[in-house]
PDB file of C-alpha atoms in Angstrom:
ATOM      1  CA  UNK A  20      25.291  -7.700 -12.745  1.00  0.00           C
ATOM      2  CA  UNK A  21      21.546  -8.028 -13.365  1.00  0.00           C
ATOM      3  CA  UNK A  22      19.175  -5.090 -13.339  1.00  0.00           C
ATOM      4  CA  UNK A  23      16.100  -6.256 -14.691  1.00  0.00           C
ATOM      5  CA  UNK A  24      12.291  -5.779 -13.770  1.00  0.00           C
ATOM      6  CA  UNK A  25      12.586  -1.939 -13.417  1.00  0.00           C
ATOM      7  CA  UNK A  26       8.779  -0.254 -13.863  1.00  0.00           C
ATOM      8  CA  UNK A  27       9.427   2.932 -14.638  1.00  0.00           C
ATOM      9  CA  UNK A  28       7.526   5.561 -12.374  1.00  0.00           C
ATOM     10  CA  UNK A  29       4.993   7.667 -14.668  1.00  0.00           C
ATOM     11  CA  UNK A  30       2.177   8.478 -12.712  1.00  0.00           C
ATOM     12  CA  UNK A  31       2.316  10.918  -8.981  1.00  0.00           C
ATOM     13  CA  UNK A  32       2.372   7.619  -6.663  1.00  0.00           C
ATOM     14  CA  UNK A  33       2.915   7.431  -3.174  1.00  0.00           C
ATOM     15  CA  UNK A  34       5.963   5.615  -3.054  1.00  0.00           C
ATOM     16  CA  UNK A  35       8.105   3.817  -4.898  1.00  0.00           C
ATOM     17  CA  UNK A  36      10.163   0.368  -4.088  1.00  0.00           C
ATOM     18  CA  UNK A  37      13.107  -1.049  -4.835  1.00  0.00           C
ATOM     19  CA  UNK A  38      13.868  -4.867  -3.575  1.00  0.00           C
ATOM     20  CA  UNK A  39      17.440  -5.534  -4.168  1.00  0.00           C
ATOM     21  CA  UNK A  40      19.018  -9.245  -3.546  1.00  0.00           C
ATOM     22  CA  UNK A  41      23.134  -9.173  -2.956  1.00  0.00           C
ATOM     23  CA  UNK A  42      24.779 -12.218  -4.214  1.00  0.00           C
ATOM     24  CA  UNK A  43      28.332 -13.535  -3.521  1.00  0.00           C
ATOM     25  CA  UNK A  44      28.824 -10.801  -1.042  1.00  0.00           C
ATOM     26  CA  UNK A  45      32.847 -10.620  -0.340  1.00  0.00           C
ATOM     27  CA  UNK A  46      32.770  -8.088   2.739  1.00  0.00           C
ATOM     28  CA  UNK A  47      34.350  -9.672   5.715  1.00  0.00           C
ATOM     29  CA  UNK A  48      31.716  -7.832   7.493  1.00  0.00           C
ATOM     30  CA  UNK A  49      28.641  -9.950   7.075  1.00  0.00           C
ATOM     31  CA  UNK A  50      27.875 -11.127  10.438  1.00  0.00           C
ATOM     32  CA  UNK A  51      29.177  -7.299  12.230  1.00  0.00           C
ATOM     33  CA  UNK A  52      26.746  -5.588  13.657  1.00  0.00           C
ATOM     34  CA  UNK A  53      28.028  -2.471  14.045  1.00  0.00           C
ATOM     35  CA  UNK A  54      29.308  -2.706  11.126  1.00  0.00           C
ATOM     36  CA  UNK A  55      26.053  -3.352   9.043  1.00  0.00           C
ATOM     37  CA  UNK A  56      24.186  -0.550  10.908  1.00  0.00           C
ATOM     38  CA  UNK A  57      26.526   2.221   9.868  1.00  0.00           C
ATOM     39  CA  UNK A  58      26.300   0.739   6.455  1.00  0.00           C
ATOM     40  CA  UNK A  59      22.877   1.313   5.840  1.00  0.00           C
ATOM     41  CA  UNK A  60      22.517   4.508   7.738  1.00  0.00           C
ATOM     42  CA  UNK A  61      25.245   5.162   5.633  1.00  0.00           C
ATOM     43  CA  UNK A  62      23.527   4.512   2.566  1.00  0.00           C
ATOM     44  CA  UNK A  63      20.310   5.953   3.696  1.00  0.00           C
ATOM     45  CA  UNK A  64      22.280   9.665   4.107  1.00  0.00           C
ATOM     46  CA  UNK A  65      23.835   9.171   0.980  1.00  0.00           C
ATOM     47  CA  UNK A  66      20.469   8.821  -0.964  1.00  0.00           C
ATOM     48  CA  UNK A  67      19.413  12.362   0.818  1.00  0.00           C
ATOM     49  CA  UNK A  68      17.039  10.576   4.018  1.00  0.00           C
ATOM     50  CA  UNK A  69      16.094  11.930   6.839  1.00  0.00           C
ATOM     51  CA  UNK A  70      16.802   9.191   9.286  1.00  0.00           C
ATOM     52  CA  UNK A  71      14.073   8.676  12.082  1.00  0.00           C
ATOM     53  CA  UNK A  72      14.740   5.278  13.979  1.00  0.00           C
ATOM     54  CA  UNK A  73      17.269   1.976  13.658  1.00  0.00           C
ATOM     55  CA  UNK A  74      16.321  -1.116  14.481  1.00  0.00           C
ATOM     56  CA  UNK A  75      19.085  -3.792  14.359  1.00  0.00           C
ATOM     57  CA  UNK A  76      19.364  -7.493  15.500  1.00  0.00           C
ATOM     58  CA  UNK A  77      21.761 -10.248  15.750  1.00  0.00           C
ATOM     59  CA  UNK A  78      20.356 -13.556  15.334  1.00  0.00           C
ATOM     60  CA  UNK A  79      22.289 -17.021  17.122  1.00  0.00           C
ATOM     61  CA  UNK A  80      24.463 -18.329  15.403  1.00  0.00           C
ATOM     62  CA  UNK A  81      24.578 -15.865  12.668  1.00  0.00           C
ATOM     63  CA  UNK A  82      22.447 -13.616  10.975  1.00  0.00           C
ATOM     64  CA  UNK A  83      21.265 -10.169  11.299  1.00  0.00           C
ATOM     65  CA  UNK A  84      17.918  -7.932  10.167  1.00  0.00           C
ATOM     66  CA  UNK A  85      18.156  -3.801  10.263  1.00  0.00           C
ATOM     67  CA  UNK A  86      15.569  -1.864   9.518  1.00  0.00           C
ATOM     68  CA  UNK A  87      16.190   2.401   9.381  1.00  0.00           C
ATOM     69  CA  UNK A  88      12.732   3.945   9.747  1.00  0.00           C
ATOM     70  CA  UNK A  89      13.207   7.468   7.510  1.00  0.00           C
ATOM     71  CA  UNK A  90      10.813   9.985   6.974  1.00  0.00           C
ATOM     72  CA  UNK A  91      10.383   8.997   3.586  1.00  0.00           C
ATOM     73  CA  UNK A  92       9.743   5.210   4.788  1.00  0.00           C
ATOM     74  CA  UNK A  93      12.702   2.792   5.036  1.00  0.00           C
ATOM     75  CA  UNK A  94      15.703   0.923   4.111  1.00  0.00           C
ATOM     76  CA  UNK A  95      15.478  -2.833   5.405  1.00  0.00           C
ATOM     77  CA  UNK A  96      18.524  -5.657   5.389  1.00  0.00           C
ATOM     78  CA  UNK A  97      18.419  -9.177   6.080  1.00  0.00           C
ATOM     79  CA  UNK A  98      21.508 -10.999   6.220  1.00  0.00           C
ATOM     80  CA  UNK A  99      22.560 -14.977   5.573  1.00  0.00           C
ATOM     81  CA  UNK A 100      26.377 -14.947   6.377  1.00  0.00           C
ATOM     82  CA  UNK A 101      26.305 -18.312   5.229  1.00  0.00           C
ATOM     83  CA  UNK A 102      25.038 -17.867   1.884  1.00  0.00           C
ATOM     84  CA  UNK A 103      27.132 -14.251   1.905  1.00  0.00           C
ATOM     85  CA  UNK A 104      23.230 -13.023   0.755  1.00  0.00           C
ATOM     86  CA  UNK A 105      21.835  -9.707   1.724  1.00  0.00           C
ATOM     87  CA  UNK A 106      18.194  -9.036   0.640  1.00  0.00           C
ATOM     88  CA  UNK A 107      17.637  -5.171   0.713  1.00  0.00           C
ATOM     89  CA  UNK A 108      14.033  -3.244   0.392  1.00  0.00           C
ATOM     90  CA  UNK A 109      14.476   0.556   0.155  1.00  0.00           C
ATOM     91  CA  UNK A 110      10.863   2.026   0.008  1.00  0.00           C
ATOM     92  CA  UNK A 111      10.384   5.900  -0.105  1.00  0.00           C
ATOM     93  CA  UNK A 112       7.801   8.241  -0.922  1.00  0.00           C
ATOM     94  CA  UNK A 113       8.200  11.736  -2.525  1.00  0.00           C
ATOM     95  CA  UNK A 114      10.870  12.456  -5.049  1.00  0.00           C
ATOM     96  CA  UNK A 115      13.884  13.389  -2.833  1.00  0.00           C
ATOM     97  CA  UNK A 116      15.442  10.203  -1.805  1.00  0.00           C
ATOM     98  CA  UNK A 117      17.694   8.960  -4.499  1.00  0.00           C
ATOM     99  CA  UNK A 118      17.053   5.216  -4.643  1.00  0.00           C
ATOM    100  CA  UNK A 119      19.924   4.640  -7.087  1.00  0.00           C
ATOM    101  CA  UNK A 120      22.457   6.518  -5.021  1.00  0.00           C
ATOM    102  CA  UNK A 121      21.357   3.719  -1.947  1.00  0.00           C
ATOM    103  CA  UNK A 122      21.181   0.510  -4.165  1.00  0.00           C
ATOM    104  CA  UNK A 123      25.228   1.517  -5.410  1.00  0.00           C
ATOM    105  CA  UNK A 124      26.274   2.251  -2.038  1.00  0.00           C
ATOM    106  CA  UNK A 125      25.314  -0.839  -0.839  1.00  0.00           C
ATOM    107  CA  UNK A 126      26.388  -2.958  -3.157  1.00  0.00           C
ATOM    108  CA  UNK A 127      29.529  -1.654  -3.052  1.00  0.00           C
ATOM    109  CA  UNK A 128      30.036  -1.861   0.538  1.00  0.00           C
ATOM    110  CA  UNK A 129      28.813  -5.743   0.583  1.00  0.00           C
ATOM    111  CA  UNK A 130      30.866  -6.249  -2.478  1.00  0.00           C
ATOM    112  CA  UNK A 131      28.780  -7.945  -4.307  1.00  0.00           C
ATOM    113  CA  UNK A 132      29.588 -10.946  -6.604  1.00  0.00           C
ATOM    114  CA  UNK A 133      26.151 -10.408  -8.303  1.00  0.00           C
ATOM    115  CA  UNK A 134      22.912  -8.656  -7.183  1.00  0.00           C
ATOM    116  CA  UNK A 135      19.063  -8.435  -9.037  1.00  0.00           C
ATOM    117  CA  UNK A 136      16.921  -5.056  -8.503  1.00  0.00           C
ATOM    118  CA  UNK A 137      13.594  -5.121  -8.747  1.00  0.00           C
ATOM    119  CA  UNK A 138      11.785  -1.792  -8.833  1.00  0.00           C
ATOM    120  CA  UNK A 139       8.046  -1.222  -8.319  1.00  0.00           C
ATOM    121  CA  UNK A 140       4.869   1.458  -7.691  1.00  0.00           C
ATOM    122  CA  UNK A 141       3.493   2.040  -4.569  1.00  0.00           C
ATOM    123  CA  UNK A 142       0.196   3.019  -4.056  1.00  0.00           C
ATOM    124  CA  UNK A 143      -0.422   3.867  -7.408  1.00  0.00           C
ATOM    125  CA  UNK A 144      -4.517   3.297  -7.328  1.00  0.00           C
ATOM    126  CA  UNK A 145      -4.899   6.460  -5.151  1.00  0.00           C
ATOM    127  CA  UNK A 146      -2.741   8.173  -8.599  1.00  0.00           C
ATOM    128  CA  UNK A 147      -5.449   6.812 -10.205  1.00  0.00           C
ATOM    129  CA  UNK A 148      -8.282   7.188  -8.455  1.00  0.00           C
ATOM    130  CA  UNK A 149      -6.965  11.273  -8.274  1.00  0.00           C
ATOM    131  CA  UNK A 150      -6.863  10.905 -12.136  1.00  0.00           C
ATOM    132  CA  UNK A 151     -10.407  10.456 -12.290  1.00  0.00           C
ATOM    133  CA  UNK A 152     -11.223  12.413 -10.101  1.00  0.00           C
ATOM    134  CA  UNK A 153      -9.468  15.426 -11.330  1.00  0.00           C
ATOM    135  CA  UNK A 154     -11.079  14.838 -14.868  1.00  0.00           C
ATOM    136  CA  UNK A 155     -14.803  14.688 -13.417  1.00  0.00           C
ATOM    137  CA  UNK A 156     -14.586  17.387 -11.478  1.00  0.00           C
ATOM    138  CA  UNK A 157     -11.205  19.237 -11.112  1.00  0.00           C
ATOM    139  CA  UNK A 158     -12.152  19.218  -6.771  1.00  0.00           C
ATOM    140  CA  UNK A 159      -9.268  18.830  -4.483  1.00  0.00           C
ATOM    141  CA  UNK A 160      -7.407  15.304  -5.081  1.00  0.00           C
ATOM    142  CA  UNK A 161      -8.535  13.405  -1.918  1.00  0.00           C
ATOM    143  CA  UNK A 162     -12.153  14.036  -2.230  1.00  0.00           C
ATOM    144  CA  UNK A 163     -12.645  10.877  -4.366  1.00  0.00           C
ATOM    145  CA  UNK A 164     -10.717   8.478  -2.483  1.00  0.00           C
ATOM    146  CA  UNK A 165     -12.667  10.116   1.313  1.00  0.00           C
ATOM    147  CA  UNK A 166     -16.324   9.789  -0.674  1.00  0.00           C
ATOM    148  CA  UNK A 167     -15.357   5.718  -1.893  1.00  0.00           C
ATOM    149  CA  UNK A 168     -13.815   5.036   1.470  1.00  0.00           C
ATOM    150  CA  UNK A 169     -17.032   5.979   3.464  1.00  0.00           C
ATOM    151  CA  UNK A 170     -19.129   4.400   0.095  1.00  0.00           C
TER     152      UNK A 170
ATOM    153  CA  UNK B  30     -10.539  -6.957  -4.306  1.00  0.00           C
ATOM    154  CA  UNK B  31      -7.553  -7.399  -6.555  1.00  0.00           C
ATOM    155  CA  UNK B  32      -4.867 -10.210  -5.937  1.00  0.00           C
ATOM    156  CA  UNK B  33      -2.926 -10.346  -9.102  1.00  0.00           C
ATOM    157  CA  UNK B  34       1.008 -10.945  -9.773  1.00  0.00           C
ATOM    158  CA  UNK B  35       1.455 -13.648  -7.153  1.00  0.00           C
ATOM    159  CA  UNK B  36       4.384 -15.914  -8.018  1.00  0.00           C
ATOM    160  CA  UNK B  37       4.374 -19.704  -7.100  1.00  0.00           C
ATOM    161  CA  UNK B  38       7.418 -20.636  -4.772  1.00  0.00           C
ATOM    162  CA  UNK B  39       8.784 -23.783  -6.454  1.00  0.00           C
ATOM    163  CA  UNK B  40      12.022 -24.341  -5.392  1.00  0.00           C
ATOM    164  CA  UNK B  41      13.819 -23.875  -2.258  1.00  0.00           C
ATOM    165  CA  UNK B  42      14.459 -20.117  -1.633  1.00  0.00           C
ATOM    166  CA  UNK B  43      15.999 -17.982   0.957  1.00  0.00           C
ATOM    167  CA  UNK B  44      12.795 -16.187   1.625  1.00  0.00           C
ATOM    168  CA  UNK B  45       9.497 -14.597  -0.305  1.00  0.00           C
ATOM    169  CA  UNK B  46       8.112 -11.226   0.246  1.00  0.00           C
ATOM    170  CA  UNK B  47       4.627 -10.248   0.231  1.00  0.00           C
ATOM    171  CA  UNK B  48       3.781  -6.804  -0.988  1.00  0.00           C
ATOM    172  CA  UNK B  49       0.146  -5.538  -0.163  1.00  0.00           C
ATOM    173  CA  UNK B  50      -1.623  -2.479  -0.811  1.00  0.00           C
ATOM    174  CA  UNK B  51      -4.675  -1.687   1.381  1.00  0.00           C
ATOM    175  CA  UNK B  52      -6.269   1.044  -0.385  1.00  0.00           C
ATOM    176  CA  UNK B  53     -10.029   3.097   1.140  1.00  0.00           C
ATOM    177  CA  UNK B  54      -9.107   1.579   4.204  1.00  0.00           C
ATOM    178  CA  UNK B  55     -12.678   2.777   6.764  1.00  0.00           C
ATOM    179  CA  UNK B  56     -11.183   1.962  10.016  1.00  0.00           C
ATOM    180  CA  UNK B  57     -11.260   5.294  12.514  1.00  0.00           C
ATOM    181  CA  UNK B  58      -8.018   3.928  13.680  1.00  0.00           C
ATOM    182  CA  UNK B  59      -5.587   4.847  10.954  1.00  0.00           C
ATOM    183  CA  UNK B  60      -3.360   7.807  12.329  1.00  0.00           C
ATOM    184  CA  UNK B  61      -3.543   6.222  15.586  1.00  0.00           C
ATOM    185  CA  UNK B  62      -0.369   4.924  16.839  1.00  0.00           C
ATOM    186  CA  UNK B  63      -0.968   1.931  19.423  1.00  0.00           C
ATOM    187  CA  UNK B  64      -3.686   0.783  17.540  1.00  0.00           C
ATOM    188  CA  UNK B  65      -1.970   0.066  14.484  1.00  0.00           C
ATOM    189  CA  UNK B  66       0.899  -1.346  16.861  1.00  0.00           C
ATOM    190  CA  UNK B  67      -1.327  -3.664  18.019  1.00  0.00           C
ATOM    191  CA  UNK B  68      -2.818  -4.651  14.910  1.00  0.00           C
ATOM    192  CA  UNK B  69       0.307  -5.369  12.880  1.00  0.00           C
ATOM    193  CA  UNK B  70       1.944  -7.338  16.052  1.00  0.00           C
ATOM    194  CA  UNK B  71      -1.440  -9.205  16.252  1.00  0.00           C
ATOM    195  CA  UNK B  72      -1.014 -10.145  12.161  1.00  0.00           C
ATOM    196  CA  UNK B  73       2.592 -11.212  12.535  1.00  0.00           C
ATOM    197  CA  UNK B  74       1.630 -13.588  15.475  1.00  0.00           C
ATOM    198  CA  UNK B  75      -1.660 -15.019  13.755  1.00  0.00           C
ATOM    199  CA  UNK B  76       1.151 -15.799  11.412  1.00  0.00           C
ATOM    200  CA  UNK B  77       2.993 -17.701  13.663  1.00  0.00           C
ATOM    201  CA  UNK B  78       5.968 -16.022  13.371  1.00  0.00           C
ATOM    202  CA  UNK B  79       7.957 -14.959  16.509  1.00  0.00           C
ATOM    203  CA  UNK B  80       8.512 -11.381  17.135  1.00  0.00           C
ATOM    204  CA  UNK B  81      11.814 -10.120  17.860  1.00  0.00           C
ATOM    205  CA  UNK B  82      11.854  -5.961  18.092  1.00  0.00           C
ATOM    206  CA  UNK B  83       9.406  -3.600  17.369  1.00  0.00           C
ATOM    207  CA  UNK B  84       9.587  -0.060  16.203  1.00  0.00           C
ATOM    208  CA  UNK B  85       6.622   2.340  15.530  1.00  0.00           C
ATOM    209  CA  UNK B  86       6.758   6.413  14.405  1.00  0.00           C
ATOM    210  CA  UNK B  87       4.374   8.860  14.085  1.00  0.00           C
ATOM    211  CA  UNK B  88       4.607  12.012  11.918  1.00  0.00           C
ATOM    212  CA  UNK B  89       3.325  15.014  12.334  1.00  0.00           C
ATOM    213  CA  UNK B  90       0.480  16.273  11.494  1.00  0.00           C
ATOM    214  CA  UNK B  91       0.066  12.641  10.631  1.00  0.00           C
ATOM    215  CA  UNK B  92       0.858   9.035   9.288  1.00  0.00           C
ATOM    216  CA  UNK B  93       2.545   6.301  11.140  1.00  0.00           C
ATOM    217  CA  UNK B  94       5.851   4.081  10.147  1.00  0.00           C
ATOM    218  CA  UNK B  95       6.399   0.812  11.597  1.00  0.00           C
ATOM    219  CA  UNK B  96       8.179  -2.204  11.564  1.00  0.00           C
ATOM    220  CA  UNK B  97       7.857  -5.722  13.401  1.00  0.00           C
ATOM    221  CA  UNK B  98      11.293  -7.355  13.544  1.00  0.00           C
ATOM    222  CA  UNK B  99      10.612 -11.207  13.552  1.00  0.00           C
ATOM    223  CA  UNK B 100      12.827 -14.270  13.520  1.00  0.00           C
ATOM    224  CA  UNK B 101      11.819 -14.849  10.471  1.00  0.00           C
ATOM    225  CA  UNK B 102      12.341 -11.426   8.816  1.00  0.00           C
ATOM    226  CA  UNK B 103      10.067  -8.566   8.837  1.00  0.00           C
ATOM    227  CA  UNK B 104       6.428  -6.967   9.090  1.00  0.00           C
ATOM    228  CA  UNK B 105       6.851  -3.458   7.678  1.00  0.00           C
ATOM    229  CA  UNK B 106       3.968  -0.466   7.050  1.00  0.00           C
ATOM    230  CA  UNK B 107       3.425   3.122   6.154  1.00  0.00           C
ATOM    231  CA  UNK B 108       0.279   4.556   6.621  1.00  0.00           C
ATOM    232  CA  UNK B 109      -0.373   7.847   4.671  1.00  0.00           C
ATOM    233  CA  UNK B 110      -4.468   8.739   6.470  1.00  0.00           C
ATOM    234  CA  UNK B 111      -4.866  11.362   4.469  1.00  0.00           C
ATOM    235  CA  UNK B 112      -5.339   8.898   1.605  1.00  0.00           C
ATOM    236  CA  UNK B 113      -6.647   6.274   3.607  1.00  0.00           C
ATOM    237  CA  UNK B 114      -3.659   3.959   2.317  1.00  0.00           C
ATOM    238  CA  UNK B 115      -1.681   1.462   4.005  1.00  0.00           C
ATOM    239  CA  UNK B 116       1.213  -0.226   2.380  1.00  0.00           C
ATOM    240  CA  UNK B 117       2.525  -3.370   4.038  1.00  0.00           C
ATOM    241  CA  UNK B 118       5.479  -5.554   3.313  1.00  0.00           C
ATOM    242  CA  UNK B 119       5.691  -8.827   4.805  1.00  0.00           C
ATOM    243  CA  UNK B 120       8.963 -10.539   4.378  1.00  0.00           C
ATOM    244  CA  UNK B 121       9.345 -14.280   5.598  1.00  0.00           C
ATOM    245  CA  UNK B 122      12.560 -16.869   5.220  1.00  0.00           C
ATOM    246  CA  UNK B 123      11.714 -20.506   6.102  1.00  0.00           C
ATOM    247  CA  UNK B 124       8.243 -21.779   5.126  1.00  0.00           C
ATOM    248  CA  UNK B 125       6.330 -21.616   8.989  1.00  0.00           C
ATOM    249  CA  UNK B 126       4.938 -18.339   8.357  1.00  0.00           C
ATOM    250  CA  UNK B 127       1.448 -18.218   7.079  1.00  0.00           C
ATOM    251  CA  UNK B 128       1.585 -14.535   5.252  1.00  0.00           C
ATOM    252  CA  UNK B 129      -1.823 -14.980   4.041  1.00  0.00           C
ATOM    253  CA  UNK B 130      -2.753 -15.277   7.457  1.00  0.00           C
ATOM    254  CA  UNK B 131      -1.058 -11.815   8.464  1.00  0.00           C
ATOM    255  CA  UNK B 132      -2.424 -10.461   5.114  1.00  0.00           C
ATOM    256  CA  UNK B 133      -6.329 -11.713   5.610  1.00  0.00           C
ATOM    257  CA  UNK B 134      -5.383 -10.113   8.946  1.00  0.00           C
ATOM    258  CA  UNK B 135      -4.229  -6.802   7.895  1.00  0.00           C
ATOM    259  CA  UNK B 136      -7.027  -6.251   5.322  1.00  0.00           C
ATOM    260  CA  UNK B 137      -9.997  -7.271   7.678  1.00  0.00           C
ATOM    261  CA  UNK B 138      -8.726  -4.934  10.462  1.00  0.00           C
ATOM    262  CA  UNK B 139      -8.017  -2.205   8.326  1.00  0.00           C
ATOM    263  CA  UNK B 140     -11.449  -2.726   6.716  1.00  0.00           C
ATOM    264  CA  UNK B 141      -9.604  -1.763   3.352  1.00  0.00           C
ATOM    265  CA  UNK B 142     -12.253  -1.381   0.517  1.00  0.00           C
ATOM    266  CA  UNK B 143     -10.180  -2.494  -2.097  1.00  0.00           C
ATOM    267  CA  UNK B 144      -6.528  -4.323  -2.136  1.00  0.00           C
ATOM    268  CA  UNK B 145      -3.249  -5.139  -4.177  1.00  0.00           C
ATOM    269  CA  UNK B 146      -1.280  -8.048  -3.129  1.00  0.00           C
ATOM    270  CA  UNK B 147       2.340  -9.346  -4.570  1.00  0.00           C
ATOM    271  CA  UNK B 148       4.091 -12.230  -4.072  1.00  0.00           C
ATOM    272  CA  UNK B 149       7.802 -13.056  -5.149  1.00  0.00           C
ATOM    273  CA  UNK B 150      10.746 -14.985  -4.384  1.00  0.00           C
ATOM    274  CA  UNK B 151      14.177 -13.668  -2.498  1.00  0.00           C
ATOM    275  CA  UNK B 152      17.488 -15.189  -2.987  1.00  0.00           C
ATOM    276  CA  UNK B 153      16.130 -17.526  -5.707  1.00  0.00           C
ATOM    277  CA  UNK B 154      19.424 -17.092  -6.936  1.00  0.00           C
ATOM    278  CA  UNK B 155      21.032 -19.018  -3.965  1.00  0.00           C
ATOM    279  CA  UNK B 156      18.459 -21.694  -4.696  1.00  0.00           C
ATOM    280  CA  UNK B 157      20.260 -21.651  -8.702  1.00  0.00           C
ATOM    281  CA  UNK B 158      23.690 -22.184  -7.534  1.00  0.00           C
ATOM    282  CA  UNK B 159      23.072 -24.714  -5.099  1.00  0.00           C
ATOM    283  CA  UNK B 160      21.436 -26.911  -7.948  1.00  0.00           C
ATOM    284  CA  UNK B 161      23.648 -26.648 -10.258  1.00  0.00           C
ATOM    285  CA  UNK B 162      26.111 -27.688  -7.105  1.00  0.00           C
ATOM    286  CA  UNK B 163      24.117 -30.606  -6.570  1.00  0.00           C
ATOM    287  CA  UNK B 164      23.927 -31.704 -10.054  1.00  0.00           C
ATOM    288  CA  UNK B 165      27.584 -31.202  -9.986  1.00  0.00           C
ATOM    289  CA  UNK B 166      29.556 -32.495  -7.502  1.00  0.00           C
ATOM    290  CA  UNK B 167      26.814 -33.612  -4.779  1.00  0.00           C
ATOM    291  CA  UNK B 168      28.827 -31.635  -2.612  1.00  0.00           C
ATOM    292  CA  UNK B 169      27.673 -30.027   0.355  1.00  0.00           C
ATOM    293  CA  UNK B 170      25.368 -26.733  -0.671  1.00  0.00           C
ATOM    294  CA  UNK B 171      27.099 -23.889   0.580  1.00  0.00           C
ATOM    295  CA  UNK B 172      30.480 -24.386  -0.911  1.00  0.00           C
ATOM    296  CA  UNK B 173      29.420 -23.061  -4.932  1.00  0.00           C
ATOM    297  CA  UNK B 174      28.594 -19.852  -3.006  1.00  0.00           C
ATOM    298  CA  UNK B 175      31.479 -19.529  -1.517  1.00  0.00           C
ATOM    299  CA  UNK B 176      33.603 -20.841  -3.889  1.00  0.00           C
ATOM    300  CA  UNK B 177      31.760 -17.654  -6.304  1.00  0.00           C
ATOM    301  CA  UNK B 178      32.294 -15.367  -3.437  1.00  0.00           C
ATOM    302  CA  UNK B 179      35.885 -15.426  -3.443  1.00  0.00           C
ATOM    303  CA  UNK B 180      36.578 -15.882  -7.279  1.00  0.00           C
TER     304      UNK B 180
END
């Protein structure tokens, strides 16, 4: 198992990302639809989401992309049955989804062989534009990034 | 404008992902939801890629989700207006989408002040195995994979 890359999240950011690639997945269930769907949703409940929207599709001969739309962002698949890959994005914002509990479910369920997470900041020039803005002035946090968007 | 951490794609992989952070974005448009359809259905085509599904959300009292489901993978992006931030994820297998093309896109429309792009690899690890398959055996590709997948 390789878990390598992880930036650990100091700063208030807006979100947070982690892009996940399943290896040597052993679930029968690679090219199942239905099967995939619940899977994720699954994994999106058990990381505390609130789920919004699915979006699933089979590709000819084989192959399928998911996205679930949650109100903290979303959890995306894409599938190559014949590789037994998944490649996994879970992006969230706030502090209430647990991207951990998603990543474990999932690889899991695929049962995979080997995976690599990668795990990155999101939007983390507005943290620092508040930053500075808080130390010039102590004014509400958005006033900086409004007065440089209209600059 | 900042374009840092980009990754060169060397070898044959199962996809690269493009990670882009439009920050002070001065378009009127941001919290509005068929514009920002439009726009990221426009990018993915000036890509060349061929859209499959789309799905769009807005929240209330603002910010939009959406995704662009293409053949090729994904267009994702979360919109936060209060912060004038977008962050985008475009997500491509096979080498006939032009993601600079949907990025140059995305950045011009959303008239984003300043911007963070990264680039990386998916599934290099597929790309590994097959090598080392090649080198091996000069069998065909596939089998080290699932010959791993079932050990």
């Amino acid at each position: 198992m390789i878990d390598n890359e992880t930036e650990p999240i100091e700063h208030p950011v807006c979100g947070s990302q982690v892009v996940l690639d399943l290896y040597e997945c052993a679930t029968p269930h690679l090219d199942d639809l239905e099967w995939v769907k619940r899977t994720l949703v699954d994994a999106a409940r058990a990381a505390g989401a609130t789920i919004v929207q699915t979006v699933f599709h089979k590709f000819a001969p084989w192959g399928i992309s998911g996205v679930v739309v949650i109100a903290e962002s979303h959890l995306a698949i894409h599938i190559w049955p014949e590789n037994r890959y998944a490649a996994v994005d879970v992006f969230t914002c706030g502090e209430n989804v647990r991207m951990d509990v998603a990543s474990a479910h999932l690889k899991r369920e695929f049962r995979a062989g080997r995976s690599n997470q990668r795990r990155f900041k999101r939007g983390d020039r507005i943290a620092a534009i508040r930053e500075k803005s808080r130390s010039k002035s102590g004014s509400k946090a958005t006033s900086a990034v409004e007065a440089a968007a209209h600059a």
